[in-house]
CSV table of C-alpha atoms and ligand atoms in Angstrom, one decimal:
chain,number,residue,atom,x,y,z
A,1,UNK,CA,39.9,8.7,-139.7
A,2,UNK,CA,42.0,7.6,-136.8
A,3,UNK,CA,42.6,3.9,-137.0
A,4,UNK,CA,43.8,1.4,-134.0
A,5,UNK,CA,45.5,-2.5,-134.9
A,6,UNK,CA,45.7,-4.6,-132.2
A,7,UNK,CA,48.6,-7.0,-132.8
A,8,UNK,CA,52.5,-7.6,-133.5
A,9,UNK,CA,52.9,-9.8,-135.9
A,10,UNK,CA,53.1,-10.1,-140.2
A,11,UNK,CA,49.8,-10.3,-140.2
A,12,UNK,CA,49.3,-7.0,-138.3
A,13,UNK,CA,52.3,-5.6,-140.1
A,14,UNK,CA,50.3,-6.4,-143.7
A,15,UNK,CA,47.0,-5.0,-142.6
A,16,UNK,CA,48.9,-1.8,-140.9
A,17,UNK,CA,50.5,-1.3,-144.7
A,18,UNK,CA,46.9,-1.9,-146.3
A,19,UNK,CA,45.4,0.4,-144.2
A,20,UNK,CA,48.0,3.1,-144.4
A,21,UNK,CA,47.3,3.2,-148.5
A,22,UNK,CA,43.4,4.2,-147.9
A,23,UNK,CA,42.4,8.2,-148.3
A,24,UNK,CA,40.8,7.9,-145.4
A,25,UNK,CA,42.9,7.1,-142.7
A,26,UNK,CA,44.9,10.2,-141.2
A,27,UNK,CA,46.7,8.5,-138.8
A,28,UNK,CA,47.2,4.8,-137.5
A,29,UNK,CA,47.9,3.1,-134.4
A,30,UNK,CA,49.5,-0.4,-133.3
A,31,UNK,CA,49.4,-1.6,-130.1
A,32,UNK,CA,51.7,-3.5,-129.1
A,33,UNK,CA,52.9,-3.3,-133.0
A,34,UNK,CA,56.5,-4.4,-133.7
A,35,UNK,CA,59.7,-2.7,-135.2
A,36,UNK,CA,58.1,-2.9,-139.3
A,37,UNK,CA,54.9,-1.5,-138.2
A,38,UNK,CA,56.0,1.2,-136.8
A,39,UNK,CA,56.7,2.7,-140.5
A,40,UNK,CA,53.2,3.2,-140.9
A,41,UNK,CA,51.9,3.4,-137.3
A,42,UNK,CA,52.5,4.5,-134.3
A,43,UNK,CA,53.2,1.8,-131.9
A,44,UNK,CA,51.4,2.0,-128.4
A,45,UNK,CA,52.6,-0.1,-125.3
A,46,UNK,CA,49.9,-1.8,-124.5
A,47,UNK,CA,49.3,-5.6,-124.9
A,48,UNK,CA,46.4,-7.1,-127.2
A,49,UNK,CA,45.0,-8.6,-123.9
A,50,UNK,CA,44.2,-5.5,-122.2
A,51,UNK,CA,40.9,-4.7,-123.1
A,52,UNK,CA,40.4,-2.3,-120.3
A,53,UNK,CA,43.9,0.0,-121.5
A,54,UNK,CA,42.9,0.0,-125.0
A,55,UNK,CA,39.2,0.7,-124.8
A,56,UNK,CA,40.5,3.2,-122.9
A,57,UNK,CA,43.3,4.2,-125.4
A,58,UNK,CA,40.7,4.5,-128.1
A,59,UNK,CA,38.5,6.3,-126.4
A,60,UNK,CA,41.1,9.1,-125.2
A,61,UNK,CA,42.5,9.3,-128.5
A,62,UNK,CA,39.3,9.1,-130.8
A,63,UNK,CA,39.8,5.9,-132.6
A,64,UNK,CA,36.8,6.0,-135.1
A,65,UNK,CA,38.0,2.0,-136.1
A,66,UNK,CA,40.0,-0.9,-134.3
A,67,UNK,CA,41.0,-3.7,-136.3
A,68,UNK,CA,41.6,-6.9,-134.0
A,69,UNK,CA,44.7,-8.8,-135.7
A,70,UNK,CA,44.8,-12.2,-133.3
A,71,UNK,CA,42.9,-14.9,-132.3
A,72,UNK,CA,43.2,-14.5,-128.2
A,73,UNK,CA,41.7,-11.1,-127.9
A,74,UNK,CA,39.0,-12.2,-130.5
A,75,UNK,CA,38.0,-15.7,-128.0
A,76,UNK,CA,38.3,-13.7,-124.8
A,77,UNK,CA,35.3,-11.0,-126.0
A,78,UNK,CA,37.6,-8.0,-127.0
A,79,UNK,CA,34.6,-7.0,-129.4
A,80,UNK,CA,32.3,-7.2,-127.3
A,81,UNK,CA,34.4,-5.0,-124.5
A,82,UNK,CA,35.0,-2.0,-127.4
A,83,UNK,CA,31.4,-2.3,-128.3
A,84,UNK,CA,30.0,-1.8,-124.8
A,85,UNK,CA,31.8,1.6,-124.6
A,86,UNK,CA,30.5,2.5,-128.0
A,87,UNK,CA,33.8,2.2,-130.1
A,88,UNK,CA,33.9,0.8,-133.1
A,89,UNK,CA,35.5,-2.5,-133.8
A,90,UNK,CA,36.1,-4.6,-136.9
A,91,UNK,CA,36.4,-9.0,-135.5
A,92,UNK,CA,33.8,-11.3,-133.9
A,93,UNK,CA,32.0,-10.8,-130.8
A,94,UNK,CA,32.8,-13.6,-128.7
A,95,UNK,CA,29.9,-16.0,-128.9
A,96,UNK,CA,30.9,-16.1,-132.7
A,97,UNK,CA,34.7,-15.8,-132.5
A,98,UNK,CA,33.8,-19.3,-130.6
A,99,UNK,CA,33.9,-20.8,-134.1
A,100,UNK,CA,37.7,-20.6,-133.7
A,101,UNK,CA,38.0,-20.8,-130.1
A,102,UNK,CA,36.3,-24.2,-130.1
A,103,UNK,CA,36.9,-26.8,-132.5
A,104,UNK,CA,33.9,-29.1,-131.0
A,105,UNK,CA,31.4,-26.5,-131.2
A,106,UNK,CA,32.7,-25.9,-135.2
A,107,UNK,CA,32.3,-29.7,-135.3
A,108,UNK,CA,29.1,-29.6,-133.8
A,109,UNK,CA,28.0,-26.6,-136.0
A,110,UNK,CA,29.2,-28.3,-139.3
A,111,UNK,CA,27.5,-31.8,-138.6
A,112,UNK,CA,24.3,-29.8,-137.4
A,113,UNK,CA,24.0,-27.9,-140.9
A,114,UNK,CA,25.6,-30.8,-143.0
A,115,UNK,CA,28.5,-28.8,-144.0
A,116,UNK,CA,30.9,-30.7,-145.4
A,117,UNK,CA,33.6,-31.6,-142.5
A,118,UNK,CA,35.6,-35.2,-141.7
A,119,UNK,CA,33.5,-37.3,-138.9
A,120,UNK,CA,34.2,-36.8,-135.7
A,121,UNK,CA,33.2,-37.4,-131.7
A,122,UNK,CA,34.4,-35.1,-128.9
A,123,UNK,CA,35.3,-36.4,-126.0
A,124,UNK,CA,35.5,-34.7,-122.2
A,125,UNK,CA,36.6,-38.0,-120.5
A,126,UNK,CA,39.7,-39.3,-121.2
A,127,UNK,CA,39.1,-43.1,-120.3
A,128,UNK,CA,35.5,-43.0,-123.2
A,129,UNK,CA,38.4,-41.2,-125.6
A,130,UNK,CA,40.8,-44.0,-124.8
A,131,UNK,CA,37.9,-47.1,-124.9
A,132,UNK,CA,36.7,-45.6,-128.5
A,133,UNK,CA,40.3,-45.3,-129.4
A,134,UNK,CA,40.0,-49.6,-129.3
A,135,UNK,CA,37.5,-49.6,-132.5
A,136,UNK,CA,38.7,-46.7,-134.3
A,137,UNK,CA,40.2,-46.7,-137.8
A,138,UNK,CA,43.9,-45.4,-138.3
A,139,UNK,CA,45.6,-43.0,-139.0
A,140,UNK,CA,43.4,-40.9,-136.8
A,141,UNK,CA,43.8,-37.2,-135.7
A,142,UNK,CA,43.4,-36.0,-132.3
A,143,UNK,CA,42.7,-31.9,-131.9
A,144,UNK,CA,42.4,-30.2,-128.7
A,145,UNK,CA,39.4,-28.3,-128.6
A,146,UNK,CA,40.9,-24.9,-127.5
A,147,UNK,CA,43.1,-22.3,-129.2
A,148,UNK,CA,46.8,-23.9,-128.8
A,149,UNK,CA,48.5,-21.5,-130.8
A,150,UNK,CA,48.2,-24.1,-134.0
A,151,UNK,CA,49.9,-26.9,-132.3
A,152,UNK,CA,46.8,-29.1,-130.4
A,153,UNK,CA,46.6,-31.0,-133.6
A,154,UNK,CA,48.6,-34.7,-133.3
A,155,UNK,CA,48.1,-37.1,-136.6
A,156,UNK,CA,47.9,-40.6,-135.1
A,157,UNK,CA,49.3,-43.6,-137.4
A,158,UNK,CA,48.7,-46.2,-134.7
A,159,UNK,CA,46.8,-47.1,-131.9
A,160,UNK,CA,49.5,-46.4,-129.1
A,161,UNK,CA,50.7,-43.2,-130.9
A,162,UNK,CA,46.9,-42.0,-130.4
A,163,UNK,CA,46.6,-43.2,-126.6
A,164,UNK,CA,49.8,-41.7,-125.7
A,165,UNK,CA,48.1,-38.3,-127.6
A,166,UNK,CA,44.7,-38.7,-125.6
A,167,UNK,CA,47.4,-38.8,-122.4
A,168,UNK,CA,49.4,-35.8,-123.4
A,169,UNK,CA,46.3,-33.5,-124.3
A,170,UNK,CA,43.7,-34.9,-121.5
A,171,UNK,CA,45.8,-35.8,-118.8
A,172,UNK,CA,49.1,-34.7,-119.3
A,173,UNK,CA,47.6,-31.0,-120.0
A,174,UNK,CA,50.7,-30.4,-123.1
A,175,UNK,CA,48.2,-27.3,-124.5
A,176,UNK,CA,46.8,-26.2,-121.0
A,177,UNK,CA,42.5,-25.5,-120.5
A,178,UNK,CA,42.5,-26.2,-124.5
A,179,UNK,CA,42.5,-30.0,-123.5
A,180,UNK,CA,39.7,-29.9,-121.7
A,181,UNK,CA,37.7,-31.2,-124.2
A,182,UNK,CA,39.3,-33.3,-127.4
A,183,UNK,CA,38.1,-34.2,-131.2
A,184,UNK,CA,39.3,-37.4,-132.6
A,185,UNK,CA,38.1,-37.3,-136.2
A,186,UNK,CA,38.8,-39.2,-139.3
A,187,UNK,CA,42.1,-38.6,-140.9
A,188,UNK,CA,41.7,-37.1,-144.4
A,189,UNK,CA,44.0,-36.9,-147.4
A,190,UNK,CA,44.1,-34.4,-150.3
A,191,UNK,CA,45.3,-30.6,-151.0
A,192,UNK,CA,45.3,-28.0,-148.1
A,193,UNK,CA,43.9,-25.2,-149.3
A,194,UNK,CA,43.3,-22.0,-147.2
A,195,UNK,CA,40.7,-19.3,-148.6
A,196,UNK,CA,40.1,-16.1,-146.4
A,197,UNK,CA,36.3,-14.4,-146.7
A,198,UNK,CA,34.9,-11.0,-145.4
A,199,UNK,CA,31.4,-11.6,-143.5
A,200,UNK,CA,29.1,-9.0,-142.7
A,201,UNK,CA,26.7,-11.1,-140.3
A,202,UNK,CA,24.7,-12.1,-143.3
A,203,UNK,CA,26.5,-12.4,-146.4
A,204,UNK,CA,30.3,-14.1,-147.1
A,205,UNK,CA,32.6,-12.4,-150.4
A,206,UNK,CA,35.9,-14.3,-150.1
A,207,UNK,CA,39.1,-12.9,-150.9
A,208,UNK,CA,42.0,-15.3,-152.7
A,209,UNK,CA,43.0,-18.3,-151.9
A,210,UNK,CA,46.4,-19.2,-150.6
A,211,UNK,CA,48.8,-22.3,-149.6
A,212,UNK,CA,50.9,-22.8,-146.8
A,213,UNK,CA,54.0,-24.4,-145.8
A,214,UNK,CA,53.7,-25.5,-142.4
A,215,UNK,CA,56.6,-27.9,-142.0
A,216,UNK,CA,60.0,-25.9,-141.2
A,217,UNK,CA,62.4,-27.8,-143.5
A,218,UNK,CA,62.3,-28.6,-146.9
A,219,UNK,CA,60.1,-30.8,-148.6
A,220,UNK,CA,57.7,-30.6,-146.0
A,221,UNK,CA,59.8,-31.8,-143.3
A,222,UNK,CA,60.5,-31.2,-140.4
A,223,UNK,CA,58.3,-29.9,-137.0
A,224,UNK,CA,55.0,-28.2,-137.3
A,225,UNK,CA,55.4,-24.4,-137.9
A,226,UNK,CA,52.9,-21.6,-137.4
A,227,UNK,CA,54.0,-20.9,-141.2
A,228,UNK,CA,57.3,-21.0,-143.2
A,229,UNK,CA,56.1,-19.4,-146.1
A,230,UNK,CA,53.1,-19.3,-148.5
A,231,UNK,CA,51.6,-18.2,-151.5
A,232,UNK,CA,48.5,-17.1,-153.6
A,233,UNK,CA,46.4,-18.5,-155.9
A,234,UNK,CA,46.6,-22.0,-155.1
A,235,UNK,CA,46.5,-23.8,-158.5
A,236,UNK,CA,44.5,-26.5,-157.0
A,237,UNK,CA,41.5,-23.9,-156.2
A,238,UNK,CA,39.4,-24.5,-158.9
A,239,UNK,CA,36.7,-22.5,-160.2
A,240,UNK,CA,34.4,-25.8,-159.9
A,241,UNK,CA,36.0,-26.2,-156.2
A,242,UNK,CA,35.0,-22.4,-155.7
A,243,UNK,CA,31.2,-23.0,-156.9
A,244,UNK,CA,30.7,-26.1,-154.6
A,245,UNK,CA,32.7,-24.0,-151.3
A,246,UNK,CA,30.6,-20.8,-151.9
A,247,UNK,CA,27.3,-23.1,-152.5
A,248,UNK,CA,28.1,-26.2,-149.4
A,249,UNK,CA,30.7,-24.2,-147.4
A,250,UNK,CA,30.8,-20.7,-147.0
A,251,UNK,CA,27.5,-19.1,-146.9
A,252,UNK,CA,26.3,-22.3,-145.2
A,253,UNK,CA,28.7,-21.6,-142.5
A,254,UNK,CA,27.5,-18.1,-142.1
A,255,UNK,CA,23.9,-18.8,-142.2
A,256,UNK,CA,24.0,-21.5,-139.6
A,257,UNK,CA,26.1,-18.4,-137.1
A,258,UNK,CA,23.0,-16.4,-137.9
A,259,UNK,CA,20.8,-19.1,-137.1
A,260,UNK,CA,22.5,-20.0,-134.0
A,261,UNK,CA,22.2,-16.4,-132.9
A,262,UNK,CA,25.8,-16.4,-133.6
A,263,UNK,CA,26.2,-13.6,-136.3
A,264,UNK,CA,30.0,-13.3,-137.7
A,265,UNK,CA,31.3,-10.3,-138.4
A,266,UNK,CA,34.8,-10.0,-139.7
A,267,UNK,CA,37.0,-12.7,-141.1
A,268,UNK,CA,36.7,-16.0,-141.5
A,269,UNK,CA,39.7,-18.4,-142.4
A,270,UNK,CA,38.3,-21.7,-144.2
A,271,UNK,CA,40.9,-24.3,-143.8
A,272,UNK,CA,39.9,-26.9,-146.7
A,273,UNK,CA,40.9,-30.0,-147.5
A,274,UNK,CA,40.6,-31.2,-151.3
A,275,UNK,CA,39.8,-35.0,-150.5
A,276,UNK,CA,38.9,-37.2,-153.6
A,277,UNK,CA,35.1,-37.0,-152.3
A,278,UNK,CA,35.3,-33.3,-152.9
A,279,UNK,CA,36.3,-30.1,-150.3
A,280,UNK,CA,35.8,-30.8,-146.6
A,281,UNK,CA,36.8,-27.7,-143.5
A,282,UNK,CA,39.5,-28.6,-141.9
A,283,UNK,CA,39.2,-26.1,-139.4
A,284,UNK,CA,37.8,-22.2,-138.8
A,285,UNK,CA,39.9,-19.2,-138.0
A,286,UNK,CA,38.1,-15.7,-136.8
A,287,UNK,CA,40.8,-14.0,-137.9
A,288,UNK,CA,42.9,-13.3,-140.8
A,289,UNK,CA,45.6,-16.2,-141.1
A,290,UNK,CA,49.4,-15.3,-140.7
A,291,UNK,CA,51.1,-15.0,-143.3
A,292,UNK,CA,47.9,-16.1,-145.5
A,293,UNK,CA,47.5,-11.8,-145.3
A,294,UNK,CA,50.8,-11.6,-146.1
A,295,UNK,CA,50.2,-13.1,-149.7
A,296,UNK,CA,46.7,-12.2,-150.1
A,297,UNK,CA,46.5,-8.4,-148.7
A,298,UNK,CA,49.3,-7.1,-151.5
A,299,UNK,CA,46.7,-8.6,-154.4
A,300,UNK,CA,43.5,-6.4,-153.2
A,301,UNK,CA,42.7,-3.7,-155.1
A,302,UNK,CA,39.7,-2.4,-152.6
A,303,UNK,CA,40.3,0.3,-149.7
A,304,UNK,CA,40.5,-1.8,-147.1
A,305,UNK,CA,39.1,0.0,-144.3
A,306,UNK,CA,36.1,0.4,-146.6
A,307,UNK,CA,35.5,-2.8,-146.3
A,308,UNK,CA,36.1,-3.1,-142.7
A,309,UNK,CA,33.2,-1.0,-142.4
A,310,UNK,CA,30.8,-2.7,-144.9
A,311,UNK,CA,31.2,-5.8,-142.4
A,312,UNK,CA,30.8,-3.2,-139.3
A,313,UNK,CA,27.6,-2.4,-141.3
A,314,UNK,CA,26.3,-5.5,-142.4
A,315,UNK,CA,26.4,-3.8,-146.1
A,316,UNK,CA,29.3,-6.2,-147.7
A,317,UNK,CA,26.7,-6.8,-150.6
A,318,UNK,CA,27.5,-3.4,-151.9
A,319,UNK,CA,31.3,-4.0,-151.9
A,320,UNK,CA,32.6,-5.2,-155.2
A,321,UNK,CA,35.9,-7.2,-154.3
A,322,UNK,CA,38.6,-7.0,-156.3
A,323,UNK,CA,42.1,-8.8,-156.5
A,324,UNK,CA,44.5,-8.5,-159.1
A,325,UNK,CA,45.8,-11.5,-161.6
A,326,UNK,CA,49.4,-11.6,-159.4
A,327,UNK,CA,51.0,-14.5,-158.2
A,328,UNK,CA,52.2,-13.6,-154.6
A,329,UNK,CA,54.8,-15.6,-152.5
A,330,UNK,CA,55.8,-14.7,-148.9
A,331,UNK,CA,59.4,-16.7,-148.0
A,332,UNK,CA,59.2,-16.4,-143.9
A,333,UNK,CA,62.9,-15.5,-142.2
A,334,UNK,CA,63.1,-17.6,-139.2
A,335,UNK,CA,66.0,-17.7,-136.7
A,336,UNK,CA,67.6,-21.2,-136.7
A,337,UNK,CA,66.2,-23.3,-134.6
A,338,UNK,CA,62.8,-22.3,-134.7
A,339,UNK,CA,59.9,-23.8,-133.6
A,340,UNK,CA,61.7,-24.9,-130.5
A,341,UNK,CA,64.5,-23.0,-129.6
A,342,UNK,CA,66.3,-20.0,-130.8
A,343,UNK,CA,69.0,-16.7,-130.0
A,344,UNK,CA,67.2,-13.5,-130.2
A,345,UNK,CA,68.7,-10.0,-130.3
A,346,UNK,CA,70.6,-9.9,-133.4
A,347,UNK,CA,70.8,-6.6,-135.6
A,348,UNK,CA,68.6,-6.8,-138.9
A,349,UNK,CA,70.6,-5.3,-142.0
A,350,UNK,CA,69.4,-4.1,-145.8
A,351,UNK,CA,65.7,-3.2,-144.6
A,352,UNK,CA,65.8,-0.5,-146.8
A,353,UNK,CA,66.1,-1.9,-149.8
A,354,UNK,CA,62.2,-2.4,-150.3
A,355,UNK,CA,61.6,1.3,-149.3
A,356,UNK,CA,61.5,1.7,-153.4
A,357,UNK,CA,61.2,-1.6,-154.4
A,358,UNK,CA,57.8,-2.3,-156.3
A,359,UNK,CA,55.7,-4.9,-155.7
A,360,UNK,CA,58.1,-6.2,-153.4
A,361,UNK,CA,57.1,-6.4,-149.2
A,362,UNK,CA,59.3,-6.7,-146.0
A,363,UNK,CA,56.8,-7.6,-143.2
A,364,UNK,CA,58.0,-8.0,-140.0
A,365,UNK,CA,56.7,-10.4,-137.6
A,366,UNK,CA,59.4,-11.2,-134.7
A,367,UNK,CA,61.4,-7.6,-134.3
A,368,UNK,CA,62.3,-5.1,-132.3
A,369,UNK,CA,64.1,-2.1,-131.8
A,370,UNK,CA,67.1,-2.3,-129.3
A,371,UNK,CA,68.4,0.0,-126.6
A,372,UNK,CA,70.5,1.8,-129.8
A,373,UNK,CA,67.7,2.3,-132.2
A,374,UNK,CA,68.8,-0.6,-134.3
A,375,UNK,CA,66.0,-3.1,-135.7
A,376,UNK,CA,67.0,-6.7,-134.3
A,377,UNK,CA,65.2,-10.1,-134.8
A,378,UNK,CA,62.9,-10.8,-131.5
A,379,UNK,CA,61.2,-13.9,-132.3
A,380,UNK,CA,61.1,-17.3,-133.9
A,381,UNK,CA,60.0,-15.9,-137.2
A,382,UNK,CA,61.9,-12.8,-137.8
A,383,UNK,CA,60.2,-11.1,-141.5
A,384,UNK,CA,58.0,-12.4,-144.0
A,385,UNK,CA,59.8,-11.1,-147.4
A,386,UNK,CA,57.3,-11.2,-150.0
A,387,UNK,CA,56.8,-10.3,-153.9
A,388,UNK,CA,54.1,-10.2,-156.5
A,389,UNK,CA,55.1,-11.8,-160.3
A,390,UNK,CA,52.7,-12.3,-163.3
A,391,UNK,CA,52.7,-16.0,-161.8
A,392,UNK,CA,53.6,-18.4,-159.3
A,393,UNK,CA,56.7,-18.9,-161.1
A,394,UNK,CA,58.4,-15.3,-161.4
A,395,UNK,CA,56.7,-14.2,-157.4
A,396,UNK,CA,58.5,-16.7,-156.3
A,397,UNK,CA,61.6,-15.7,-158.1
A,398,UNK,CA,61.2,-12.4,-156.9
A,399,UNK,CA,60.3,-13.5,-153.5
A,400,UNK,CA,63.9,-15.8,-153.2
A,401,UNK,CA,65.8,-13.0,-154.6
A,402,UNK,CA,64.3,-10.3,-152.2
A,403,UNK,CA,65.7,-12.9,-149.2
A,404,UNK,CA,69.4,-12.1,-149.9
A,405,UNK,CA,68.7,-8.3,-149.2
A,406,UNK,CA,68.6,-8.6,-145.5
A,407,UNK,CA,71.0,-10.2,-143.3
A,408,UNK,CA,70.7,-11.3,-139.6
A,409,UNK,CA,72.7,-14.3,-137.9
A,410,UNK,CA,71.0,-17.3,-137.7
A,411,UNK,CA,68.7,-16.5,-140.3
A,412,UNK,CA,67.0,-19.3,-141.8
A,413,UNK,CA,64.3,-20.0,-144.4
A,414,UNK,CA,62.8,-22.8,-146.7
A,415,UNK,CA,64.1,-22.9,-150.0
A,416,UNK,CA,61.1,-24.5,-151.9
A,417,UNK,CA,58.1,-22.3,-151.0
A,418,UNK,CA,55.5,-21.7,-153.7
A,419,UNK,CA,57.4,-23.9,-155.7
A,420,UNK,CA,55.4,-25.5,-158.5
A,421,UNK,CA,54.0,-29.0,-158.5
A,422,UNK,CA,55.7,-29.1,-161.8
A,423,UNK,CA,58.9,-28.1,-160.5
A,424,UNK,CA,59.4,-30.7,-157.6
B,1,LIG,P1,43.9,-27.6,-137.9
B,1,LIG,O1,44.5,-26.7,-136.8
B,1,LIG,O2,42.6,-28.3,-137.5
B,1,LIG,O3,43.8,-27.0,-139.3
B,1,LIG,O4,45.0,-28.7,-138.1
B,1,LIG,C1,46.3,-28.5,-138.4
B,1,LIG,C2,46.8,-29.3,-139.5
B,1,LIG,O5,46.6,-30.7,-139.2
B,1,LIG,C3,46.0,-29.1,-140.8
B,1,LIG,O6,46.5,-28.0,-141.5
B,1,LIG,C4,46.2,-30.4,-141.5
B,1,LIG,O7,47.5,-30.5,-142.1
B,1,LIG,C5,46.3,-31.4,-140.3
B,1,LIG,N1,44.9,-32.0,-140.1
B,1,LIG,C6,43.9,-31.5,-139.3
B,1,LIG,N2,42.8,-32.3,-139.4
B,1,LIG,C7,43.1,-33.3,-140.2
B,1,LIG,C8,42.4,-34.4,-140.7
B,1,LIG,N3,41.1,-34.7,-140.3
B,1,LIG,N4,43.0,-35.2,-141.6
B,1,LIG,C9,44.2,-35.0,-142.0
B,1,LIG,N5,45.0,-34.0,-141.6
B,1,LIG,C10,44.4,-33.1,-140.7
């Protein structure tokens, strides 16, 4: 089988590796891919918003499967593009991927089938979201409704913090058409937990959980992040939290998409909240969550692309998931200064350590090869160095000793991912 990724970063760098392990893949593709995937695949010039190029790509080169890494090409109706010229294509169509793209039609979705979620109104005027602002309780949170690459989210702790948000995201425009429409909802507290789930249309089998680290300095300080590390199992995910998800949150969620005329296929990322009345979403993804792949891909023991096609084929009930009992813990290499600004361009050293280093993972997110051939950091977050361990406690030994194998200037990381509640 000839297999095409559309993507370039971790998380298309992790499925890239899974896929590259199945029997029946001869030969992969990555468009536009990045300097780690090109190991496995062959990178293609082509951006992940072209749908015309790499519909075309496919076709010309065969492709029997794409894989569709990112959320942007997933909201715009990729699928839906590949499918129209008969290609096959493992995501969402659009008027699914929607559950992503728009956080009041999630919100809509979950009040509509009473699935558990924290209470809301959406708002397309910004003087009726500033009036209700008057009455509401606080803290409150204020989410643009669009895809804002993970930053439209503001936690409110007073009333004039939350007016000045309504101002930024409805009038001011800070995450673009995303603010076009806003959801203020209830501020929750409890344990994040993220848990990622194959769905075929019909049926939901969800992989491991995981935990992130969103903040980018240590003890959960800092700015917002699009991820400074994670790891997998959480120890907070239950087996009496997994019963009440599977029974109140996941299939539910996939039934209503059915109902709606909305059938998923692909991934779905359940953002939960462990609040003291029991797990509430937090928020959808369509997509495979970066690095929640990262942590969670190294632990399955199925051929991937099987799977793939069981969700292609609305068969996923014959697919017996398996994960092994690993800890896994992904440390992210950022360059300093990241999320706001940062140097690019500098040379990447002791990448080939891990060629022979089991159950240890370098996957690169922000690089690039330069005018010499050399590997050099091109983003905000550079590699994602990750490592399995019996438990939490050795992966994430594993994980903080793999970090010192590769050097770049202004590299930077957190030093307490995956680390124990115990531990703190
Ligand atoms: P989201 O993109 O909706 O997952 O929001 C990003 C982050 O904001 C989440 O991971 C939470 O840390 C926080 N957050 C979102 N919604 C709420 C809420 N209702 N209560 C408390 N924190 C929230």
């Amino acid at each position: 089988m000839k297999v095409l990724i559309v993507g370039s970063g971790g998380r298309e760098h992790v499925i890239a590796w899974k896929i590259s392990q199945s029997p029946k893949v001869s030969k992969i593709y990555c468009a536009p891919g990045n300097a780690g995937i090109a190991e496995v695949a062959e990178c293609v010039p082509i951006g992940a918003m072209e749908f015309d190029r790499l519909a075309a790509f496919a076709k010309e080169k065969e492709i029997d499967l794409t894989v569709i890494g990112m959320d942007d090409p997933l909201v715009g109706g990729i699928v839906d593009v590949f499918e129209k010229e008969g290609l096959r294509v493992f995501g969402p169509r659009k008027n699914a991927a929607i559950l992503e793209g728009s956080k009041a039609f999630s919100k809509d979705l979950m009040k509509k089938y009473h699935i558990p979620t924290a209470a809301y109104e959406t708002f397309e005027d910004p003087e009726k979201a500033l009036a209700y602002l008057e009455t509401a309780k606080m803290p409150i949170v204020l989410k643009a409704s669009g895809l804002a690459l993970g930053k439209g989210v503001l936690i409110c702790q007073n009333l004039e913090e939350a007016k000045a948000g309504v101002r930024e995201i409805m009038m001011d425009r800070k995450f673009g058409d995303a603010g076009n429409q806003m959801v203020i909802e209830e501020f929750m507290t409890g344990r994040e937990v993220s848990v990622l789930s194959f769905v075929d249309g019909k049926i939901v089998k969800t992989m491991a959980s995981a935990q992130d680290h969103k903040r980018a300095k240590d003890g959960d300080q800092g700015l917002n992040t699009g991820g400074m590390g994670n790891f997998s199992p959480s120890p907070f995910y239950t087996e009496e939290v997994d019963a009440f998800c599977k029974k109140y949150i996941y299939q539910p969620t996939v039934d209503a998409m059915a109902a709606e005329g909305r059938p998923f296929k692909g991934v779905i990322f359940f953002g939960l909240m462990l609040t003291p009345e029991g797990p509430k979403v937090l928020e959808y993804n369509a997509r495979f969550g970066d690095p929640e792949a990262q942590v969670v891909l190294p632990r399955m023991k199925n051929d991937i692309v099987e799977v793939f096609e069981a969700c292609i084929d609305g068969t996923l009930d014959q697919v017996d998931l398996q994960f092994s009992d690993d800890a896994c813990v992904c440390v992210v290499l950022a360059s300093d200064g990241y999320p706001v600004k940062y140097e690019k361009g500098f040379p990447i050293t002791g990448l080939e350590k891990f060629k022979d280093a089991d159950g240890y993972y370098c996957f690169h997110a922000g690089t690039k090869f330069d005018a010499e051939g050399r590997v050099v950091t091109n983003g905000g977050r550079v590699l994602g160095i990750t490592a399995l361990g019996k438990d939490l406690r050795e992966a994430r030994a594993n994980a903080y000793k793999a970090v010192e194998w590769v050097q770049f200037d202004n590299k930077y990381m957190r030093h307490d991912i995956g680390k124990a509640i115990d531990e703190k």
